[in-house]
C-alpha positions as protocol buffer text, in pm:
chain_id: "A"
residue {
  index: 1
  type: UNK
  ca { x: -2548 y: 1115 z: 3540 }
}
residue {
  index: 2
  type: UNK
  ca { x: -2806 y: 1119 z: 3817 }
}
residue {
  index: 3
  type: UNK
  ca { x: -2764 y: 1012 z: 4175 }
}
residue {
  index: 4
  type: UNK
  ca { x: -3072 y: 925 z: 4375 }
}
residue {
  index: 5
  type: UNK
  ca { x: -3061 y: 971 z: 4749 }
}
residue {
  index: 6
  type: UNK
  ca { x: -3334 y: 939 z: 5010 }
}
residue {
  index: 7
  type: UNK
  ca { x: -3406 y: 1243 z: 5226 }
}
residue {
  index: 8
  type: UNK
  ca { x: -3404 y: 1111 z: 5587 }
}
residue {
  index: 9
  type: UNK
  ca { x: -3672 y: 1349 z: 5716 }
}
residue {
  index: 10
  type: UNK
  ca { x: -3935 y: 1255 z: 5454 }
}
residue {
  index: 11
  type: UNK
  ca { x: -3817 y: 928 z: 5304 }
}
residue {
  index: 12
  type: UNK
  ca { x: -3869 y: 1085 z: 4960 }
}
residue {
  index: 13
  type: UNK
  ca { x: -3601 y: 1050 z: 4692 }
}
residue {
  index: 14
  type: UNK
  ca { x: -3384 y: 1347 z: 4604 }
}
residue {
  index: 15
  type: UNK
  ca { x: -3232 y: 1342 z: 4256 }
}
residue {
  index: 16
  type: UNK
  ca { x: -2907 y: 1530 z: 4200 }
}
residue {
  index: 17
  type: UNK
  ca { x: -2757 y: 1572 z: 3855 }
}
residue {
  index: 18
  type: UNK
  ca { x: -2379 y: 1562 z: 3833 }
}
residue {
  index: 19
  type: UNK
  ca { x: -2242 y: 1742 z: 3529 }
}
residue {
  index: 20
  type: UNK
  ca { x: -1892 y: 1645 z: 3425 }
}
residue {
  index: 21
  type: UNK
  ca { x: -1720 y: 1950 z: 3284 }
}
residue {
  index: 22
  type: UNK
  ca { x: -1520 y: 1845 z: 2980 }
}
residue {
  index: 23
  type: UNK
  ca { x: -1209 y: 2041 z: 2890 }
}
residue {
  index: 24
  type: UNK
  ca { x: -1146 y: 2098 z: 2521 }
}
residue {
  index: 25
  type: UNK
  ca { x: -801 y: 2148 z: 2371 }
}
residue {
  index: 26
  type: UNK
  ca { x: -712 y: 2320 z: 2043 }
}
residue {
  index: 27
  type: UNK
  ca { x: -549 y: 2137 z: 1756 }
}
residue {
  index: 28
  type: UNK
  ca { x: -253 y: 2328 z: 1609 }
}
residue {
  index: 29
  type: UNK
  ca { x: -361 y: 2619 z: 1386 }
}
residue {
  index: 30
  type: UNK
  ca { x: -374 y: 2549 z: 1014 }
}
residue {
  index: 31
  type: UNK
  ca { x: -359 y: 2172 z: 1066 }
}
residue {
  index: 32
  type: UNK
  ca { x: -606 y: 1920 z: 926 }
}
residue {
  index: 33
  type: UNK
  ca { x: -525 y: 1631 z: 1162 }
}
residue {
  index: 34
  type: UNK
  ca { x: -563 y: 1261 z: 1085 }
}
residue {
  index: 35
  type: UNK
  ca { x: -744 y: 1058 z: 1352 }
}
residue {
  index: 36
  type: UNK
  ca { x: -620 y: 699 z: 1373 }
}
residue {
  index: 37
  type: UNK
  ca { x: -772 y: 377 z: 1507 }
}
residue {
  index: 38
  type: UNK
  ca { x: -480 y: 327 z: 1747 }
}
residue {
  index: 39
  type: UNK
  ca { x: -188 y: 512 z: 1906 }
}
residue {
  index: 40
  type: UNK
  ca { x: 51 y: 524 z: 1615 }
}
residue {
  index: 41
  type: UNK
  ca { x: 113 y: 623 z: 1256 }
}
residue {
  index: 42
  type: UNK
  ca { x: 84 y: 259 z: 1147 }
}
residue {
  index: 43
  type: UNK
  ca { x: -284 y: 246 z: 1240 }
}
residue {
  index: 44
  type: UNK
  ca { x: -549 y: 320 z: 976 }
}
residue {
  index: 45
  type: UNK
  ca { x: -690 y: 673 z: 945 }
}
residue {
  index: 46
  type: UNK
  ca { x: -1056 y: 671 z: 1054 }
}
residue {
  index: 47
  type: UNK
  ca { x: -1130 y: 1040 z: 987 }
}
residue {
  index: 48
  type: UNK
  ca { x: -969 y: 1386 z: 979 }
}
residue {
  index: 49
  type: UNK
  ca { x: -1023 y: 1684 z: 1208 }
}
residue {
  index: 50
  type: UNK
  ca { x: -1083 y: 2014 z: 1032 }
}
residue {
  index: 51
  type: UNK
  ca { x: -866 y: 2321 z: 1086 }
}
residue {
  index: 52
  type: UNK
  ca { x: -950 y: 2494 z: 1413 }
}
residue {
  index: 53
  type: UNK
  ca { x: -1085 y: 2176 z: 1575 }
}
residue {
  index: 54
  type: UNK
  ca { x: -1106 y: 2144 z: 1953 }
}
residue {
  index: 55
  type: UNK
  ca { x: -1102 y: 1802 z: 2121 }
}
residue {
  index: 56
  type: UNK
  ca { x: -1181 y: 1649 z: 2457 }
}
residue {
  index: 57
  type: UNK
  ca { x: -913 y: 1403 z: 2567 }
}
residue {
  index: 58
  type: UNK
  ca { x: -1055 y: 1098 z: 2747 }
}
residue {
  index: 59
  type: UNK
  ca { x: -725 y: 925 z: 2822 }
}
residue {
  index: 60
  type: UNK
  ca { x: -367 y: 908 z: 2693 }
}
residue {
  index: 61
  type: UNK
  ca { x: -134 y: 625 z: 2598 }
}
residue {
  index: 62
  type: UNK
  ca { x: 218 y: 579 z: 2463 }
}
residue {
  index: 63
  type: UNK
  ca { x: 264 y: 506 z: 2093 }
}
residue {
  index: 64
  type: UNK
  ca { x: 466 y: 604 z: 1787 }
}
residue {
  index: 65
  type: UNK
  ca { x: 704 y: 900 z: 1830 }
}
residue {
  index: 66
  type: UNK
  ca { x: 574 y: 1202 z: 1637 }
}
residue {
  index: 67
  type: UNK
  ca { x: 714 y: 1553 z: 1587 }
}
residue {
  index: 68
  type: UNK
  ca { x: 463 y: 1833 z: 1543 }
}
residue {
  index: 69
  type: UNK
  ca { x: 401 y: 2199 z: 1625 }
}
residue {
  index: 70
  type: UNK
  ca { x: 404 y: 2128 z: 2000 }
}
residue {
  index: 71
  type: UNK
  ca { x: 723 y: 1921 z: 2008 }
}
residue {
  index: 72
  type: UNK
  ca { x: 821 y: 1556 z: 1979 }
}
residue {
  index: 73
  type: UNK
  ca { x: 626 y: 1303 z: 2183 }
}
residue {
  index: 74
  type: UNK
  ca { x: 515 y: 942 z: 2212 }
}
residue {
  index: 75
  type: UNK
  ca { x: 189 y: 1046 z: 2384 }
}
residue {
  index: 76
  type: UNK
  ca { x: -133 y: 976 z: 2194 }
}
residue {
  index: 77
  type: UNK
  ca { x: -467 y: 1125 z: 2295 }
}
residue {
  index: 78
  type: UNK
  ca { x: -785 y: 917 z: 2288 }
}
residue {
  index: 79
  type: UNK
  ca { x: -1064 y: 1149 z: 2171 }
}
residue {
  index: 80
  type: UNK
  ca { x: -1338 y: 886 z: 2122 }
}
residue {
  index: 81
  type: UNK
  ca { x: -1372 y: 509 z: 2117 }
}
residue {
  index: 82
  type: UNK
  ca { x: -1106 y: 380 z: 1876 }
}
residue {
  index: 83
  type: UNK
  ca { x: -990 y: 732 z: 1782 }
}
residue {
  index: 84
  type: UNK
  ca { x: -640 y: 863 z: 1859 }
}
residue {
  index: 85
  type: UNK
  ca { x: -438 y: 1171 z: 1768 }
}
residue {
  index: 86
  type: UNK
  ca { x: -76 y: 1256 z: 1844 }
}
residue {
  index: 87
  type: UNK
  ca { x: -34 y: 1493 z: 2138 }
}
residue {
  index: 88
  type: UNK
  ca { x: 233 y: 1673 z: 1930 }
}
residue {
  index: 89
  type: UNK
  ca { x: -56 y: 1846 z: 1750 }
}
residue {
  index: 90
  type: UNK
  ca { x: -268 y: 1935 z: 2054 }
}
residue {
  index: 91
  type: UNK
  ca { x: -213 y: 2244 z: 2269 }
}
residue {
  index: 92
  type: UNK
  ca { x: -247 y: 2093 z: 2617 }
}
residue {
  index: 93
  type: UNK
  ca { x: 2 y: 2329 z: 2780 }
}
residue {
  index: 94
  type: UNK
  ca { x: 214 y: 2035 z: 2895 }
}
residue {
  index: 95
  type: UNK
  ca { x: 487 y: 1806 z: 2759 }
}
residue {
  index: 96
  type: UNK
  ca { x: 358 y: 1519 z: 2976 }
}
residue {
  index: 97
  type: UNK
  ca { x: 41 y: 1331 z: 3051 }
}
residue {
  index: 98
  type: UNK
  ca { x: -257 y: 1548 z: 3147 }
}
residue {
  index: 99
  type: UNK
  ca { x: -521 y: 1271 z: 3157 }
}
residue {
  index: 100
  type: UNK
  ca { x: -521 y: 916 z: 3295 }
}
residue {
  index: 101
  type: UNK
  ca { x: -354 y: 639 z: 3096 }
}
residue {
  index: 102
  type: UNK
  ca { x: -588 y: 446 z: 2868 }
}
residue {
  index: 103
  type: UNK
  ca { x: -658 y: 94 z: 2992 }
}
């Protein structure tokens, strides 16, 4: 993302690049994780994450209760448009929400 500002002394534009640092989280070791089209086990599988995958979580939303290596939760992580995984399989270091709720 670029932000253009005008330097008052010269009237010339100054372009500043803002880099958003994404945080990636590890999927549980030894797990090939199904990615679903919505926040629940009733939604179709759209793809699978390979073992050792790391994901960026854009937002989180409640959904089907799932038990996995990191506990039992109803939190689902949105990792891309129309792609959700259960937070029970992601090592976020928290039992609660770590990202904003999906709208």
